[in-house]
Amino acid sequence: MKNKLLKSLAALAAIVVISASGQHQAVAADMELVIGTGNIKGKLFAAGNAISIASVLHGKGVKVYNYGTKGGKDNIKRISKKKRAINFGLVSAKDLGKAKKKQLKAIRGLMAVGKAKGKTMLLIVRKKAPKKVSKEAYAAAVAQVVSILKSKKGVARIKAAWKGYAPSSGASDFKAAGVKLHKAAIM
């Protein structure tokens, strides 16, 4: 009788441990990232809203929130500083070319997203993972965001908000500015 009770308790404990570890992994897969776009009245902010919606509808645990900023220079500052942290930023190639070396070390290039007012707009990402997030999980989340931005549904949603959206490599613009590409960058 005692053996059966001990075996039952051991089996119950094993089930609790397995289910608890499964729940922990599901929570760890959820990640919230922030994209700095620009003035809330501009087309790039509307594109940021579309990116946010696309991430919620088509992402698998990764959500991107739009944040209105003062533009490209502000986005570079926010990505490179701890207190004003955003994960992604839309910047013009011209603004990226004027960034300081220290700022350039804190960012990685992902892709060119199109043209706004005749300027090539680039998507950059913060190099360092957020607190309490592993480098691997952060890299996977960034890769998932890039795949959402390239997907048919993502492109259609963003183009509806911003006609200038045309994802491409942008490698030459990043190289000219001295920015290294992220592993998930479009090639």
Short mmCIF file of N, CA and C in Angstrom, two decimals:
data_model
loop_
_atom_site.label_atom_id
_atom_site.label_comp_id
_atom_site.label_asym_id
_atom_site.label_seq_id
_atom_site.Cartn_x
_atom_site.Cartn_y
_atom_site.Cartn_z
N MET A 1 0.82 -1.18 0.00
CA MET A 1 0.00 0.00 0.00
C MET A 1 0.87 1.27 0.00
N LYS A 2 1.93 1.25 0.85
CA LYS A 2 2.83 2.40 0.92
C LYS A 2 3.56 2.58 -0.41
N ASN A 3 3.93 1.46 -1.03
CA ASN A 3 4.64 1.53 -2.31
C ASN A 3 3.76 2.18 -3.37
N LYS A 4 2.49 1.82 -3.41
CA LYS A 4 1.57 2.40 -4.39
C LYS A 4 1.41 3.89 -4.14
N LEU A 5 1.30 4.28 -2.87
CA LEU A 5 1.15 5.69 -2.52
C LEU A 5 2.41 6.47 -2.92
N LEU A 6 3.59 5.90 -2.65
CA LEU A 6 4.83 6.57 -3.01
C LEU A 6 4.98 6.68 -4.53
N LYS A 7 4.62 5.62 -5.25
CA LYS A 7 4.69 5.65 -6.71
C LYS A 7 3.73 6.69 -7.27
N SER A 8 2.55 6.78 -6.69
CA SER A 8 1.56 7.77 -7.16
C SER A 8 2.06 9.19 -6.90
N LEU A 9 2.63 9.42 -5.72
CA LEU A 9 3.16 10.74 -5.41
C LEU A 9 4.34 11.09 -6.32
N ALA A 10 5.20 10.14 -6.61
CA ALA A 10 6.33 10.36 -7.51
C ALA A 10 5.85 10.69 -8.92
N ALA A 11 4.83 9.96 -9.39
CA ALA A 11 4.27 10.23 -10.72
C ALA A 11 3.64 11.61 -10.77
N LEU A 12 2.90 11.96 -9.70
CA LEU A 12 2.27 13.28 -9.64
C LEU A 12 3.34 14.38 -9.64
N ALA A 13 4.41 14.18 -8.86
CA ALA A 13 5.49 15.17 -8.82
C ALA A 13 6.14 15.32 -10.19
N ALA A 14 6.33 14.21 -10.90
CA ALA A 14 6.92 14.27 -12.25
C ALA A 14 6.02 15.03 -13.21
N ILE A 15 4.72 14.81 -13.11
CA ILE A 15 3.77 15.52 -13.98
C ILE A 15 3.81 17.02 -13.69
N VAL A 16 3.84 17.38 -12.41
CA VAL A 16 3.89 18.80 -12.04
C VAL A 16 5.16 19.45 -12.57
N VAL A 17 6.31 18.77 -12.44
CA VAL A 17 7.59 19.32 -12.91
C VAL A 17 7.57 19.49 -14.43
N ILE A 18 7.08 18.50 -15.14
CA ILE A 18 7.04 18.57 -16.61
C ILE A 18 6.10 19.67 -17.07
N SER A 19 4.92 19.76 -16.48
CA SER A 19 3.98 20.80 -16.92
C SER A 19 4.46 22.19 -16.55
N ALA A 20 5.12 22.32 -15.40
CA ALA A 20 5.65 23.64 -15.01
C ALA A 20 6.75 24.08 -15.94
N SER A 21 7.62 23.13 -16.36
CA SER A 21 8.69 23.52 -17.28
C SER A 21 8.14 23.86 -18.65
N GLY A 22 7.08 23.23 -19.08
CA GLY A 22 6.44 23.56 -20.35
C GLY A 22 5.83 24.95 -20.32
N GLN A 23 5.23 25.32 -19.20
CA GLN A 23 4.64 26.65 -19.08
C GLN A 23 5.72 27.71 -19.08
N HIS A 24 6.85 27.44 -18.45
CA HIS A 24 7.94 28.42 -18.41
C HIS A 24 8.47 28.70 -19.82
N GLN A 25 8.57 27.67 -20.65
CA GLN A 25 9.07 27.86 -22.01
C GLN A 25 8.09 28.68 -22.83
N ALA A 26 6.79 28.48 -22.63
CA ALA A 26 5.80 29.24 -23.39
C ALA A 26 5.88 30.72 -23.04
N VAL A 27 6.09 31.03 -21.77
CA VAL A 27 6.19 32.43 -21.35
C VAL A 27 7.47 33.05 -21.90
N ALA A 28 8.56 32.29 -21.92
CA ALA A 28 9.83 32.81 -22.41
C ALA A 28 9.77 33.14 -23.90
N ALA A 29 8.88 32.47 -24.66
CA ALA A 29 8.79 32.71 -26.10
C ALA A 29 8.13 34.05 -26.41
N ASP A 30 7.34 34.58 -25.49
CA ASP A 30 6.67 35.86 -25.71
C ASP A 30 7.68 37.00 -25.53
N MET A 31 7.72 37.90 -26.50
CA MET A 31 8.64 39.02 -26.42
C MET A 31 7.98 40.26 -27.00
N GLU A 32 8.13 41.36 -26.30
CA GLU A 32 7.60 42.64 -26.75
C GLU A 32 8.77 43.54 -27.12
N LEU A 33 8.75 44.04 -28.35
CA LEU A 33 9.80 44.92 -28.86
C LEU A 33 9.17 46.24 -29.28
N VAL A 34 9.98 47.29 -29.36
CA VAL A 34 9.48 48.62 -29.67
C VAL A 34 10.19 49.15 -30.91
N ILE A 35 9.41 49.74 -31.82
CA ILE A 35 9.97 50.38 -33.01
C ILE A 35 9.74 51.88 -32.93
N GLY A 36 10.80 52.64 -33.09
CA GLY A 36 10.69 54.09 -33.16
C GLY A 36 10.53 54.50 -34.60
N THR A 37 9.49 55.27 -34.89
CA THR A 37 9.18 55.57 -36.28
C THR A 37 9.38 57.03 -36.63
N GLY A 38 8.70 57.90 -35.98
CA GLY A 38 8.78 59.32 -36.30
C GLY A 38 7.56 60.04 -35.74
N ASN A 39 7.31 61.22 -36.26
CA ASN A 39 6.20 62.07 -35.83
C ASN A 39 4.88 61.32 -35.96
N ILE A 40 4.00 61.46 -34.98
CA ILE A 40 2.73 60.72 -34.98
C ILE A 40 1.80 61.14 -36.11
N LYS A 41 2.09 62.24 -36.76
CA LYS A 41 1.25 62.69 -37.88
C LYS A 41 1.81 62.25 -39.24
N GLY A 42 2.96 61.59 -39.23
CA GLY A 42 3.62 61.24 -40.49
C GLY A 42 3.28 59.85 -41.01
N LYS A 43 3.69 59.61 -42.25
CA LYS A 43 3.47 58.32 -42.91
C LYS A 43 4.26 57.20 -42.25
N LEU A 44 5.45 57.52 -41.73
CA LEU A 44 6.25 56.47 -41.11
C LEU A 44 5.62 55.98 -39.81
N PHE A 45 4.93 56.87 -39.09
CA PHE A 45 4.22 56.44 -37.89
C PHE A 45 3.07 55.50 -38.28
N ALA A 46 2.38 55.84 -39.36
CA ALA A 46 1.31 54.96 -39.86
C ALA A 46 1.88 53.61 -40.27
N ALA A 47 3.06 53.62 -40.89
CA ALA A 47 3.72 52.36 -41.25
C ALA A 47 4.08 51.57 -39.99
N GLY A 48 4.54 52.28 -38.95
CA GLY A 48 4.85 51.62 -37.67
C GLY A 48 3.62 50.97 -37.06
N ASN A 49 2.47 51.63 -37.17
CA ASN A 49 1.22 51.02 -36.68
C ASN A 49 0.91 49.75 -37.46
N ALA A 50 1.11 49.80 -38.77
CA ALA A 50 0.86 48.62 -39.61
C ALA A 50 1.83 47.48 -39.25
N ILE A 51 3.08 47.83 -38.96
CA ILE A 51 4.06 46.82 -38.55
C ILE A 51 3.62 46.19 -37.23
N SER A 52 3.15 47.02 -36.32
CA SER A 52 2.66 46.55 -35.03
C SER A 52 1.49 45.58 -35.20
N ILE A 53 0.54 45.95 -36.04
CA ILE A 53 -0.62 45.09 -36.29
C ILE A 53 -0.19 43.78 -36.95
N ALA A 54 0.71 43.87 -37.93
CA ALA A 54 1.19 42.66 -38.61
C ALA A 54 1.89 41.73 -37.64
N SER A 55 2.64 42.28 -36.69
CA SER A 55 3.34 41.42 -35.73
C SER A 55 2.36 40.70 -34.81
N VAL A 56 1.28 41.38 -34.45
CA VAL A 56 0.28 40.76 -33.58
C VAL A 56 -0.48 39.67 -34.34
N LEU A 57 -0.85 39.95 -35.58
CA LEU A 57 -1.64 39.00 -36.36
C LEU A 57 -0.82 37.83 -36.90
N HIS A 58 0.43 38.07 -37.28
CA HIS A 58 1.20 37.04 -37.97
C HIS A 58 2.42 36.57 -37.19
N GLY A 59 2.72 37.21 -36.06
CA GLY A 59 3.88 36.81 -35.27
C GLY A 59 3.55 35.63 -34.37
N LYS A 60 4.57 34.95 -33.96
CA LYS A 60 4.41 33.79 -33.08
C LYS A 60 5.06 34.13 -31.75
N GLY A 61 4.37 34.90 -30.94
CA GLY A 61 4.88 35.27 -29.63
C GLY A 61 5.66 36.56 -29.60
N VAL A 62 5.95 37.15 -30.75
CA VAL A 62 6.69 38.41 -30.81
C VAL A 62 5.73 39.52 -31.21
N LYS A 63 5.71 40.58 -30.40
CA LYS A 63 4.86 41.72 -30.68
C LYS A 63 5.74 42.97 -30.78
N VAL A 64 5.46 43.78 -31.79
CA VAL A 64 6.20 45.02 -31.98
C VAL A 64 5.25 46.18 -31.70
N TYR A 65 5.66 47.06 -30.81
CA TYR A 65 4.85 48.24 -30.49
C TYR A 65 5.47 49.47 -31.13
N ASN A 66 4.62 50.32 -31.67
CA ASN A 66 5.06 51.54 -32.33
C ASN A 66 5.25 52.65 -31.30
N TYR A 67 6.30 53.45 -31.48
CA TYR A 67 6.58 54.55 -30.57
C TYR A 67 6.92 55.79 -31.40
N GLY A 68 6.16 56.85 -31.21
CA GLY A 68 6.39 58.09 -31.93
C GLY A 68 7.64 58.79 -31.40
N THR A 69 8.52 59.18 -32.31
CA THR A 69 9.77 59.86 -31.94
C THR A 69 9.91 61.14 -32.77
N LYS A 70 11.04 61.81 -32.61
CA LYS A 70 11.31 63.03 -33.36
C LYS A 70 11.93 62.75 -34.72
N GLY A 71 12.13 61.49 -35.06
CA GLY A 71 12.69 61.14 -36.37
C GLY A 71 13.94 60.28 -36.26
N GLY A 72 14.67 60.21 -37.37
CA GLY A 72 15.82 59.33 -37.50
C GLY A 72 16.93 59.57 -36.49
N LYS A 73 17.31 60.83 -36.29
CA LYS A 73 18.38 61.13 -35.34
C LYS A 73 17.99 60.71 -33.93
N ASP A 74 16.74 60.97 -33.57
CA ASP A 74 16.22 60.58 -32.25
C ASP A 74 16.20 59.06 -32.12
N ASN A 75 15.83 58.36 -33.17
CA ASN A 75 15.81 56.90 -33.14
C ASN A 75 17.20 56.32 -32.91
N ILE A 76 18.21 56.91 -33.54
CA ILE A 76 19.58 56.46 -33.34
C ILE A 76 19.99 56.67 -31.89
N LYS A 77 19.65 57.82 -31.31
CA LYS A 77 19.97 58.09 -29.90
C LYS A 77 19.26 57.11 -28.99
N ARG A 78 17.99 56.85 -29.25
CA ARG A 78 17.21 55.96 -28.39
C ARG A 78 17.69 54.52 -28.46
N ILE A 79 18.14 54.08 -29.61
CA ILE A 79 18.64 52.71 -29.72
C ILE A 79 19.99 52.58 -29.02
N SER A 80 20.81 53.60 -29.09
CA SER A 80 22.17 53.49 -28.55
C SER A 80 22.28 53.83 -27.07
N LYS A 81 21.22 54.37 -26.45
CA LYS A 81 21.26 54.70 -25.02
C LYS A 81 20.35 53.76 -24.24
N LYS A 82 20.77 53.43 -23.03
CA LYS A 82 20.01 52.50 -22.20
C LYS A 82 18.67 53.06 -21.75
N LYS A 83 18.63 54.29 -21.31
CA LYS A 83 17.41 54.84 -20.72
C LYS A 83 16.33 55.16 -21.74
N ARG A 84 16.70 55.42 -22.96
CA ARG A 84 15.71 55.74 -23.99
C ARG A 84 15.60 54.59 -24.98
N ALA A 85 15.59 53.40 -24.48
CA ALA A 85 15.72 52.22 -25.33
C ALA A 85 14.50 51.94 -26.20
N ILE A 86 14.77 51.75 -27.47
CA ILE A 86 13.84 51.15 -28.41
C ILE A 86 14.63 50.03 -29.08
N ASN A 87 13.96 49.08 -29.66
CA ASN A 87 14.66 47.95 -30.26
C ASN A 87 14.92 48.15 -31.75
N PHE A 88 13.96 48.75 -32.44
CA PHE A 88 14.07 49.01 -33.88
C PHE A 88 13.91 50.50 -34.12
N GLY A 89 14.46 50.99 -35.23
CA GLY A 89 14.28 52.38 -35.58
C GLY A 89 14.28 52.57 -37.08
N LEU A 90 13.42 53.45 -37.54
CA LEU A 90 13.43 53.84 -38.95
C LEU A 90 14.27 55.10 -39.06
N VAL A 91 15.29 55.06 -39.91
CA VAL A 91 16.20 56.19 -40.08
C VAL A 91 16.48 56.38 -41.56
N SER A 92 16.81 57.59 -41.92
CA SER A 92 17.22 57.83 -43.31
C SER A 92 18.69 57.48 -43.43
N ALA A 93 19.11 57.16 -44.64
CA ALA A 93 20.52 56.85 -44.88
C ALA A 93 21.38 58.05 -44.54
N LYS A 94 20.86 59.25 -44.77
CA LYS A 94 21.59 60.48 -44.47
C LYS A 94 21.82 60.62 -42.96
N ASP A 95 20.77 60.38 -42.15
CA ASP A 95 20.91 60.45 -40.69
C ASP A 95 21.89 59.41 -40.17
N LEU A 96 21.85 58.23 -40.75
CA LEU A 96 22.75 57.16 -40.33
C LEU A 96 24.20 57.53 -40.64
N GLY A 97 24.41 58.21 -41.76
CA GLY A 97 25.75 58.64 -42.14
C GLY A 97 26.33 59.68 -41.20
N LYS A 98 25.47 60.41 -40.49
CA LYS A 98 25.92 61.45 -39.55
C LYS A 98 26.06 60.95 -38.11
N ALA A 99 25.73 59.69 -37.85
CA ALA A 99 25.79 59.15 -36.49
C ALA A 99 27.23 59.03 -36.01
N LYS A 100 27.42 59.10 -34.70
CA LYS A 100 28.74 58.98 -34.09
C LYS A 100 29.17 57.51 -34.07
N LYS A 101 30.49 57.31 -33.99
CA LYS A 101 31.03 55.95 -34.00
C LYS A 101 30.47 55.11 -32.85
N LYS A 102 30.35 55.71 -31.69
CA LYS A 102 29.84 54.98 -30.52
C LYS A 102 28.39 54.53 -30.77
N GLN A 103 27.61 55.38 -31.41
CA GLN A 103 26.23 55.03 -31.72
C GLN A 103 26.18 53.89 -32.75
N LEU A 104 27.07 53.96 -33.74
CA LEU A 104 27.09 52.94 -34.78
C LEU A 104 27.44 51.55 -34.23
N LYS A 105 28.23 51.51 -33.15
CA LYS A 105 28.59 50.23 -32.55
C LYS A 105 27.40 49.58 -31.85
N ALA A 106 26.42 50.38 -31.43
CA ALA A 106 25.27 49.87 -30.68
C ALA A 106 24.15 49.36 -31.58
N ILE A 107 24.28 49.54 -32.90
CA ILE A 107 23.19 49.16 -33.80
C ILE A 107 23.66 48.19 -34.87
N ARG A 108 22.69 47.55 -35.48
CA ARG A 108 22.93 46.67 -36.62
C ARG A 108 21.90 47.01 -37.69
N GLY A 109 22.27 46.80 -38.94
CA GLY A 109 21.37 47.07 -40.05
C GLY A 109 20.52 45.86 -40.39
N LEU A 110 19.26 46.10 -40.73
CA LEU A 110 18.37 45.00 -41.12
C LEU A 110 17.96 45.05 -42.58
N MET A 111 17.42 46.21 -43.00
CA MET A 111 16.92 46.29 -44.37
C MET A 111 16.57 47.72 -44.74
N ALA A 112 16.46 47.96 -46.03
CA ALA A 112 15.91 49.22 -46.52
C ALA A 112 14.40 48.98 -46.63
N VAL A 113 13.61 49.93 -46.16
CA VAL A 113 12.16 49.72 -46.16
C VAL A 113 11.43 50.52 -47.22
N GLY A 114 12.11 51.44 -47.87
CA GLY A 114 11.48 52.21 -48.93
C GLY A 114 11.96 53.65 -48.95
N LYS A 115 11.16 54.50 -49.60
CA LYS A 115 11.51 55.92 -49.71
C LYS A 115 10.43 56.77 -49.07
N ALA A 116 10.88 57.83 -48.39
CA ALA A 116 9.98 58.82 -47.80
C ALA A 116 10.56 60.19 -48.11
N LYS A 117 9.79 61.01 -48.78
CA LYS A 117 10.24 62.35 -49.18
C LYS A 117 11.56 62.29 -49.94
N GLY A 118 11.72 61.28 -50.78
CA GLY A 118 12.90 61.13 -51.61
C GLY A 118 14.11 60.54 -50.91
N LYS A 119 14.00 60.24 -49.63
CA LYS A 119 15.13 59.68 -48.87
C LYS A 119 14.94 58.18 -48.68
N THR A 120 16.03 57.44 -48.77
CA THR A 120 15.99 56.01 -48.49
C THR A 120 15.85 55.80 -46.99
N MET A 121 14.84 55.04 -46.60
CA MET A 121 14.60 54.76 -45.19
C MET A 121 15.11 53.36 -44.86
N LEU A 122 15.83 53.26 -43.76
CA LEU A 122 16.45 52.01 -43.34
C LEU A 122 15.88 51.58 -41.99
N LEU A 123 15.84 50.28 -41.78
CA LEU A 123 15.43 49.73 -40.49
C LEU A 123 16.67 49.24 -39.78
N ILE A 124 16.90 49.78 -38.58
CA ILE A 124 18.05 49.38 -37.77
C ILE A 124 17.52 48.70 -36.51
N VAL A 125 18.39 47.95 -35.86
CA VAL A 125 18.01 47.23 -34.65
C VAL A 125 19.09 47.41 -33.59
N ARG A 126 18.66 47.41 -32.35
CA ARG A 126 19.57 47.50 -31.22
C ARG A 126 20.39 46.21 -31.16
N LYS A 127 21.68 46.34 -31.03
CA LYS A 127 22.58 45.18 -31.01
C LYS A 127 22.38 44.34 -29.74
N LYS A 128 22.27 45.00 -28.61
CA LYS A 128 22.22 44.32 -27.32
C LYS A 128 20.80 43.85 -27.00
N ALA A 129 20.69 42.64 -26.50
CA ALA A 129 19.40 42.08 -26.10
C ALA A 129 18.87 42.81 -24.86
N PRO A 130 17.54 42.90 -24.73
CA PRO A 130 16.96 43.51 -23.52
C PRO A 130 17.35 42.72 -22.27
N LYS A 131 17.18 43.35 -21.11
CA LYS A 131 17.50 42.69 -19.85
C LYS A 131 16.68 41.42 -19.70
N LYS A 132 17.30 40.41 -19.14
CA LYS A 132 16.67 39.11 -18.86
C LYS A 132 16.23 38.36 -20.11
N VAL A 133 16.81 38.70 -21.26
CA VAL A 133 16.52 37.99 -22.51
C VAL A 133 17.84 37.49 -23.07
N SER A 134 17.89 36.23 -23.43
CA SER A 134 19.13 35.67 -23.98
C SER A 134 19.41 36.23 -25.38
N LYS A 135 20.68 36.20 -25.76
CA LYS A 135 21.07 36.68 -27.08
C LYS A 135 20.38 35.87 -28.17
N GLU A 136 20.25 34.57 -27.95
CA GLU A 136 19.63 33.69 -28.94
C GLU A 136 18.15 34.00 -29.11
N ALA A 137 17.46 34.21 -28.00
CA ALA A 137 16.02 34.52 -28.06
C ALA A 137 15.80 35.87 -28.75
N TYR A 138 16.66 36.83 -28.46
CA TYR A 138 16.55 38.15 -29.09
C TYR A 138 16.80 38.06 -30.59
N ALA A 139 17.84 37.32 -30.97
CA ALA A 139 18.16 37.15 -32.40
C ALA A 139 17.00 36.45 -33.12
N ALA A 140 16.40 35.47 -32.47
CA ALA A 140 15.27 34.76 -33.08
C ALA A 140 14.06 35.69 -33.23
N ALA A 141 13.83 36.55 -32.24
CA ALA A 141 12.72 37.50 -32.31
C ALA A 141 12.94 38.51 -33.44
N VAL A 142 14.16 39.00 -33.57
CA VAL A 142 14.49 39.94 -34.65
C VAL A 142 14.28 39.27 -36.01
N ALA A 143 14.73 38.03 -36.13
CA ALA A 143 14.56 37.28 -37.38
C ALA A 143 13.08 37.09 -37.71
N GLN A 144 12.27 36.85 -36.67
CA GLN A 144 10.84 36.69 -36.91
C GLN A 144 10.21 38.00 -37.38
N VAL A 145 10.62 39.12 -36.81
CA VAL A 145 10.09 40.42 -37.24
C VAL A 145 10.45 40.68 -38.70
N VAL A 146 11.69 40.37 -39.08
CA VAL A 146 12.10 40.55 -40.47
C VAL A 146 11.26 39.67 -41.40
N SER A 147 11.01 38.43 -40.98
CA SER A 147 10.19 37.56 -41.83
C SER A 147 8.76 38.07 -41.95
N ILE A 148 8.23 38.68 -40.90
CA ILE A 148 6.89 39.29 -40.97
C ILE A 148 6.90 40.45 -41.95
N LEU A 149 7.95 41.26 -41.90
CA LEU A 149 8.05 42.43 -42.78
C LEU A 149 8.21 42.04 -44.24
N LYS A 150 8.73 40.86 -44.50
CA LYS A 150 8.91 40.39 -45.88
C LYS A 150 7.73 39.55 -46.38
N SER A 151 6.88 39.09 -45.47
CA SER A 151 5.78 38.21 -45.86
C SER A 151 4.76 38.95 -46.71
N LYS A 152 4.01 38.20 -47.51
CA LYS A 152 3.00 38.80 -48.39
C LYS A 152 1.97 39.60 -47.59
N LYS A 153 1.48 39.01 -46.52
CA LYS A 153 0.46 39.68 -45.71
C LYS A 153 1.03 40.92 -45.02
N GLY A 154 2.26 40.81 -44.52
CA GLY A 154 2.90 41.96 -43.88
C GLY A 154 3.14 43.10 -44.85
N VAL A 155 3.65 42.78 -46.04
CA VAL A 155 3.90 43.80 -47.07
C VAL A 155 2.59 44.48 -47.47
N ALA A 156 1.54 43.70 -47.67
CA ALA A 156 0.25 44.28 -48.07
C ALA A 156 -0.29 45.21 -46.99
N ARG A 157 -0.20 44.80 -45.74
CA ARG A 157 -0.71 45.63 -44.63
C ARG A 157 0.06 46.94 -44.52
N ILE A 158 1.39 46.86 -44.63
CA ILE A 158 2.22 48.07 -44.47
C ILE A 158 2.06 48.98 -45.68
N LYS A 159 1.98 48.41 -46.89
CA LYS A 159 1.78 49.23 -48.10
C LYS A 159 0.45 49.99 -48.06
N ALA A 160 -0.55 49.40 -47.42
CA ALA A 160 -1.84 50.08 -47.30
C ALA A 160 -1.71 51.36 -46.46
N ALA A 161 -0.78 51.36 -45.50
CA ALA A 161 -0.56 52.54 -44.65
C ALA A 161 0.48 53.49 -45.23
N TRP A 162 1.46 52.93 -45.96
CA TRP A 162 2.55 53.73 -46.51
C TRP A 162 2.90 53.20 -47.90
N LYS A 163 2.53 53.92 -48.91
CA LYS A 163 2.72 53.48 -50.31
C LYS A 163 4.19 53.30 -50.66
N GLY A 164 5.09 53.98 -49.97
CA GLY A 164 6.51 53.92 -50.28
C GLY A 164 7.22 52.68 -49.75
N TYR A 165 6.49 51.76 -49.10
CA TYR A 165 7.11 50.57 -48.52
C TYR A 165 7.56 49.61 -49.61
N ALA A 166 8.86 49.35 -49.65
CA ALA A 166 9.44 48.43 -50.63
C ALA A 166 10.67 47.79 -50.00
N PRO A 167 10.50 46.67 -49.27
CA PRO A 167 11.63 46.05 -48.58
C PRO A 167 12.72 45.56 -49.53
N SER A 168 13.96 45.89 -49.19
CA SER A 168 15.11 45.44 -49.96
C SER A 168 16.32 45.36 -49.03
N SER A 169 17.46 44.98 -49.56
CA SER A 169 18.64 44.74 -48.76
C SER A 169 19.17 45.99 -48.05
N GLY A 170 19.46 47.03 -48.78
CA GLY A 170 20.04 48.24 -48.18
C GLY A 170 21.48 48.05 -47.74
N ALA A 171 22.11 46.95 -48.14
CA ALA A 171 23.47 46.63 -47.69
C ALA A 171 24.46 47.73 -48.06
N SER A 172 24.32 48.31 -49.24
CA SER A 172 25.27 49.36 -49.66
C SER A 172 25.14 50.61 -48.78
N ASP A 173 23.90 50.95 -48.40
CA ASP A 173 23.71 52.11 -47.51
C ASP A 173 24.30 51.86 -46.13
N PHE A 174 24.12 50.65 -45.62
CA PHE A 174 24.69 50.32 -44.31
C PHE A 174 26.21 50.32 -44.37
N LYS A 175 26.76 49.78 -45.43
CA LYS A 175 28.22 49.73 -45.58
C LYS A 175 28.79 51.15 -45.67
N ALA A 176 28.11 52.03 -46.43
CA ALA A 176 28.58 53.40 -46.57
C ALA A 176 28.58 54.14 -45.23
N ALA A 177 27.62 53.80 -44.36
CA ALA A 177 27.53 54.45 -43.05
C ALA A 177 28.42 53.79 -42.01
N GLY A 178 28.97 52.62 -42.33
CA GLY A 178 29.83 51.92 -41.38
C GLY A 178 29.05 51.08 -40.38
N VAL A 179 27.85 50.65 -40.75
CA VAL A 179 27.01 49.84 -39.87
C VAL A 179 27.09 48.38 -40.30
N LYS A 180 27.35 47.51 -39.34
CA LYS A 180 27.38 46.08 -39.62
C LYS A 180 25.95 45.56 -39.75
N LEU A 181 25.79 44.52 -40.55
CA LEU A 181 24.48 43.91 -40.74
C LEU A 181 24.18 42.90 -39.63
N HIS A 182 22.92 42.80 -39.27
CA HIS A 182 22.44 41.81 -38.32
C HIS A 182 22.37 40.45 -39.04
N LYS A 183 22.41 39.38 -38.29
CA LYS A 183 22.31 38.04 -38.88
C LYS A 183 21.03 37.86 -39.66
N ALA A 184 19.95 38.52 -39.24
CA ALA A 184 18.65 38.38 -39.88
C ALA A 184 18.43 39.37 -41.03
N ALA A 185 19.44 40.15 -41.36
CA ALA A 185 19.30 41.18 -42.42
C ALA A 185 18.95 40.53 -43.75
N ILE A 186 18.17 41.27 -44.55
CA ILE A 186 17.82 40.80 -45.89
C ILE A 186 19.07 40.88 -46.75
N MET A 187 19.36 39.83 -47.44
CA MET A 187 20.52 39.82 -48.34
C MET A 187 20.08 39.68 -49.78
#
